[in-house]
């Protein structure tokens, strides 16, 4: 979890609303306070890979009645909702979408309320067991949490793969070997076809478009790259290996299997080159 201290708003400034992206952080905590409650609004994803899921959709939480009424109206065709909005019959005081959740999706979520806390605890216990054991393997650097993160959601458990400590074994071959050992790992997010975000082709075409040049004549792609290239972030993306939260729901023996598989690959790294 990143540093979640309030950013971008002076004390007492109520005009600027802070919307917290807690997409994959169900039940995570920052200094014993639930993630999603640190801003004016907290947004969670309920897509099919998340720790709490109904297949698709999401949820918004907040304490301000006016703001929450607006959120409800936005997802319900802009129709008024709650005491803070005019209740003219048939009126649409704001623009809105038609993104209403179905009752059967809500029922799927409600049944998970009985298990989500226990699953969260198991993920954290298994991660706490796994990390120091991975740290003993040369070339594997487990993730470290910020001191303020008192509870982690572990949607994705990642570690850094130092290929130079594996005699230069490419990360793709390392991942293939892990898969062969029954460990479904991936390289995570951030690099597409070997290109960090500021060098993606979609940005090239956007900056070259007539509309963009008309609106932002002084913002060229070279300037953008200079201001947005993050070499340390790129390096992290190139080294990341990890797996989905489902693996952390396994038994303690499953965590041992992950370590055993990586040790086996390291011991046989020359055969994989």
Coordinates of C-alpha atoms in Angstrom, one line a residue:
X1 CA 0.0 0.0 0.0
X2 CA 1.3 3.5 -0.9
X3 CA 1.5 6.4 1.5
X4 CA -2.2 7.2 2.0
X5 CA -1.9 10.5 4.0
X6 CA -4.3 13.2 2.6
X7 CA -3.0 14.9 -0.5
X8 CA -4.0 17.9 -2.5
X9 CA -6.4 19.6 -0.1
X10 CA -5.6 22.3 2.4
X11 CA -7.1 22.1 5.9
X12 CA -10.7 23.3 5.8
X13 CA -11.0 23.4 2.0
X14 CA -14.4 21.7 1.4
X15 CA -14.8 22.7 -2.2
X16 CA -12.3 20.1 -3.4
X17 CA -13.6 16.5 -3.0
X18 CA -11.1 13.7 -2.5
X19 CA -12.2 10.5 -4.3
X20 CA -10.2 7.5 -3.0
X21 CA -9.4 4.7 -5.4
X22 CA -9.7 1.7 -3.2
X23 CA -10.5 -0.6 -6.2
X24 CA -8.6 -3.7 -5.0
X25 CA -8.2 -2.8 -1.3
X26 CA -11.3 -4.4 0.4
X27 CA -10.8 -4.3 4.2
X28 CA -7.3 -2.9 3.9
X29 CA -6.3 -0.4 6.6
X30 CA -4.1 2.6 6.8
X31 CA -3.1 3.3 10.5
X32 CA -6.0 1.1 11.6
X33 CA -8.5 3.1 9.5
X34 CA -10.3 1.3 6.7
X35 CA -9.1 2.2 3.2
X36 CA -12.0 3.8 1.4
X37 CA -12.8 6.1 4.3
X38 CA -9.7 8.3 4.0
X39 CA -11.3 10.7 1.5
X40 CA -14.8 12.1 0.8
X41 CA -15.7 9.0 -1.3
X42 CA -14.2 5.6 -1.5
X43 CA -14.6 3.4 -4.7
X44 CA -14.3 -0.4 -4.7
X45 CA -14.4 -2.7 -7.7
X46 CA -16.5 -5.9 -7.6
X47 CA -15.2 -7.3 -10.8
X48 CA -14.8 -11.1 -11.1
X49 CA -11.1 -11.2 -10.0
X50 CA -11.5 -9.1 -6.9
X51 CA -11.5 -10.3 -3.3
X52 CA -15.2 -9.4 -3.0
X53 CA -17.0 -10.0 -6.3
X54 CA -20.3 -10.2 -8.0
X55 CA -18.9 -10.6 -11.5
X56 CA -18.9 -7.0 -12.5
X57 CA -19.6 -3.5 -11.1
X58 CA -18.5 -1.6 -8.0
X59 CA -19.5 0.3 -4.9
X60 CA -19.0 3.8 -3.5
X61 CA -18.9 4.7 0.2
X62 CA -19.1 8.1 1.8
X63 CA -20.5 10.0 4.8
X64 CA -21.7 13.2 3.1
X65 CA -25.4 12.9 2.2
X66 CA -25.4 15.4 -0.6
X67 CA -22.4 13.7 -2.3
X68 CA -23.8 10.3 -1.9
X69 CA -27.2 11.4 -3.3
X70 CA -25.4 12.7 -6.4
X71 CA -23.6 9.4 -6.8
X72 CA -26.8 7.5 -6.7
X73 CA -28.4 9.9 -9.2
X74 CA -25.5 9.5 -11.6
X75 CA -25.9 5.7 -11.7
X76 CA -29.7 5.9 -12.0
X77 CA -30.3 8.0 -15.1
X78 CA -29.8 11.3 -13.2
X79 CA -33.0 10.9 -11.3
X80 CA -33.2 12.7 -7.9
X81 CA -32.4 10.7 -4.8
X82 CA -32.5 11.4 -1.1
X83 CA -33.4 14.5 0.9
X84 CA -30.7 16.7 -0.6
X85 CA -32.1 16.7 -4.2
X86 CA -35.4 18.1 -5.6
X87 CA -38.0 15.4 -6.0
X88 CA -39.9 16.7 -9.0
X89 CA -41.7 13.7 -10.5
X90 CA -40.0 12.6 -13.7
X91 CA -37.2 15.2 -13.4
X92 CA -33.6 14.6 -14.1
X93 CA -31.5 17.2 -12.2
X94 CA -28.2 15.8 -13.3
X95 CA -26.9 13.7 -16.1
X96 CA -26.6 10.1 -15.4
X97 CA -26.0 6.6 -16.6
X98 CA -27.9 3.3 -16.3
X99 CA -25.4 1.3 -14.3
X100 CA -27.7 -0.1 -11.7
X101 CA -26.8 -3.4 -10.0
X102 CA -29.3 -6.3 -10.3
X103 CA -30.7 -7.9 -7.2
X104 CA -29.1 -11.2 -7.8
X105 CA -25.7 -9.6 -7.9
X106 CA -26.4 -8.0 -4.5
X107 CA -27.4 -11.4 -3.1
X108 CA -24.1 -12.9 -4.3
X109 CA -22.3 -10.2 -2.5
X110 CA -24.3 -10.5 0.7
X111 CA -23.5 -14.2 1.0
X112 CA -19.8 -13.4 0.9
X113 CA -20.1 -11.2 4.0
X114 CA -19.9 -14.4 6.0
X115 CA -16.4 -15.3 4.6
X116 CA -14.7 -12.1 3.5
X117 CA -13.2 -11.4 6.9
X118 CA -11.8 -14.9 7.3
X119 CA -10.4 -14.8 3.8
X120 CA -8.7 -11.5 4.5
X121 CA -7.1 -12.9 7.6
X122 CA -5.8 -16.0 5.8
X123 CA -4.2 -13.9 3.0
X124 CA -2.4 -11.8 5.5
X125 CA -1.2 -14.8 7.5
X126 CA 0.0 -16.6 4.4
X127 CA 1.8 -13.5 3.1
X128 CA 3.5 -13.0 6.5
X129 CA 4.6 -16.6 6.3
X130 CA 5.7 -16.5 2.7
X131 CA 7.7 -13.2 2.5
X132 CA 10.6 -14.0 4.9
X133 CA 11.0 -17.4 3.2
X134 CA 11.2 -15.9 -0.2
X135 CA 13.7 -13.4 1.1
X136 CA 16.1 -16.2 1.8
X137 CA 16.3 -17.1 -1.9
X138 CA 19.0 -15.2 -3.8
X139 CA 17.5 -13.1 -6.5
X140 CA 14.1 -12.8 -5.0
X141 CA 13.1 -9.6 -3.2
X142 CA 9.6 -9.7 -1.6
X143 CA 7.4 -6.7 -1.4
X144 CA 7.6 -4.5 1.7
X145 CA 4.7 -2.6 3.1
X146 CA 4.6 1.0 4.2
X147 CA 4.8 1.3 8.0
X148 CA 1.4 3.0 7.9
X149 CA -0.3 0.0 6.2
X150 CA -1.6 -1.9 9.2
X151 CA -3.6 -4.3 7.1
X152 CA -3.1 -5.3 3.4
X153 CA -5.6 -6.6 1.0
X154 CA -3.1 -8.6 -1.1
X155 CA -5.1 -8.5 -4.3
X156 CA -1.7 -9.2 -6.0
X157 CA 1.3 -10.6 -4.2
X158 CA 4.4 -9.4 -6.0
X159 CA 8.2 -9.8 -5.6
X160 CA 11.1 -8.5 -7.6
X161 CA 12.9 -11.1 -9.8
X162 CA 16.6 -10.3 -10.1
X163 CA 17.6 -12.1 -13.3
X164 CA 21.3 -11.4 -12.7
X165 CA 21.2 -13.7 -9.6
X166 CA 19.7 -16.4 -11.8
X167 CA 22.6 -16.2 -14.3
X168 CA 20.6 -14.0 -16.6
X169 CA 17.5 -16.3 -16.9
X170 CA 14.9 -14.1 -18.7
X171 CA 11.8 -13.4 -16.6
X172 CA 9.5 -15.0 -19.2
X173 CA 11.4 -18.3 -18.9
X174 CA 11.3 -18.1 -15.1
X175 CA 7.5 -17.6 -15.3
X176 CA 7.2 -20.5 -17.7
X177 CA 9.1 -22.7 -15.3
X178 CA 7.0 -21.6 -12.4
X179 CA 3.9 -22.5 -14.4
X180 CA 5.4 -26.0 -15.2
X181 CA 5.7 -26.5 -11.4
X182 CA 2.1 -25.6 -10.9
X183 CA 2.5 -22.0 -9.7
X184 CA 0.4 -19.6 -11.9
X185 CA 2.4 -16.4 -11.7
X186 CA 2.5 -13.4 -14.0
X187 CA 4.6 -10.2 -14.7
X188 CA 1.9 -7.9 -13.3
X189 CA 1.0 -4.6 -14.9
X190 CA 2.8 -1.5 -16.2
X191 CA 4.7 -2.6 -19.3
X192 CA 2.9 -3.4 -22.6
X193 CA 5.0 -5.2 -25.2
X194 CA 8.1 -4.1 -23.4
X195 CA 7.3 -0.4 -23.5
X196 CA 6.6 1.6 -20.3
X197 CA 3.5 3.8 -20.4
X198 CA 5.0 7.1 -21.8
X199 CA 6.3 5.2 -24.8
X200 CA 3.1 3.4 -25.8
X201 CA 2.0 3.7 -29.4
X202 CA -1.4 5.1 -28.4
X203 CA 0.3 8.1 -27.0
X204 CA 2.3 8.6 -30.2
X205 CA -0.9 8.8 -32.2
X206 CA -2.7 11.0 -29.7
X207 CA 0.0 13.6 -29.6
X208 CA 0.2 13.5 -33.4
X209 CA -3.5 14.1 -33.9
X210 CA -4.8 17.4 -35.3
X211 CA -7.2 17.9 -32.4
X212 CA -4.6 17.4 -29.7
X213 CA -2.1 19.8 -31.4
X214 CA -4.9 22.4 -31.8
X215 CA -5.8 22.2 -28.1
X216 CA -2.3 21.8 -26.7
X217 CA 0.1 23.4 -29.2
X218 CA 3.0 23.7 -26.7
X219 CA 2.8 20.2 -25.2
X220 CA 4.8 17.9 -27.5
X221 CA 5.4 14.2 -26.9
X222 CA 9.1 14.8 -26.1
X223 CA 8.2 17.2 -23.4
X224 CA 5.7 14.8 -22.0
X225 CA 8.2 11.9 -22.0
X226 CA 10.7 14.1 -20.2
X227 CA 8.2 15.0 -17.5
X228 CA 6.7 11.6 -17.1
X229 CA 9.4 9.0 -17.6
X230 CA 10.0 7.2 -14.3
X231 CA 13.1 4.9 -14.7
X232 CA 12.8 3.4 -11.2
X233 CA 9.1 2.6 -11.9
X234 CA 10.1 1.1 -15.3
X235 CA 12.7 -1.1 -13.6
X236 CA 10.2 -2.3 -11.0
X237 CA 7.8 -3.2 -13.8
X238 CA 10.5 -5.1 -15.6
X239 CA 11.4 -7.1 -12.5
X240 CA 8.0 -7.8 -11.0
X241 CA 6.7 -11.3 -10.6
X242 CA 3.6 -12.2 -8.6
X243 CA 0.4 -14.0 -8.4
X244 CA -3.3 -13.4 -7.8
X245 CA -4.8 -13.3 -4.3
X246 CA -6.4 -16.7 -4.8
X247 CA -3.1 -18.4 -4.1
X248 CA -2.9 -16.8 -0.7
X249 CA -6.2 -18.6 0.3
X250 CA -4.3 -21.9 0.2
X251 CA -2.9 -23.9 3.0
X252 CA 0.5 -23.3 4.6
X253 CA 1.9 -26.2 2.6
X254 CA 0.9 -24.3 -0.6
X255 CA 3.2 -21.4 0.5
X256 CA 6.0 -23.9 1.0
X257 CA 5.3 -25.2 -2.6
X258 CA 5.9 -21.8 -4.0
X259 CA 9.3 -21.5 -2.3
X260 CA 10.2 -25.0 -3.3
X261 CA 9.3 -24.3 -7.0
X262 CA 11.5 -21.2 -7.0
X263 CA 14.4 -22.9 -5.4
X264 CA 14.1 -25.7 -7.9
X265 CA 14.2 -23.3 -10.8
X266 CA 17.3 -21.5 -9.3
X267 CA 19.1 -24.8 -8.8
X268 CA 18.4 -25.7 -12.4
X269 CA 18.7 -22.3 -14.0
X270 CA 21.6 -23.3 -16.3
X271 CA 19.3 -25.9 -17.9
X272 CA 16.7 -23.3 -18.7
X273 CA 19.0 -20.9 -20.5

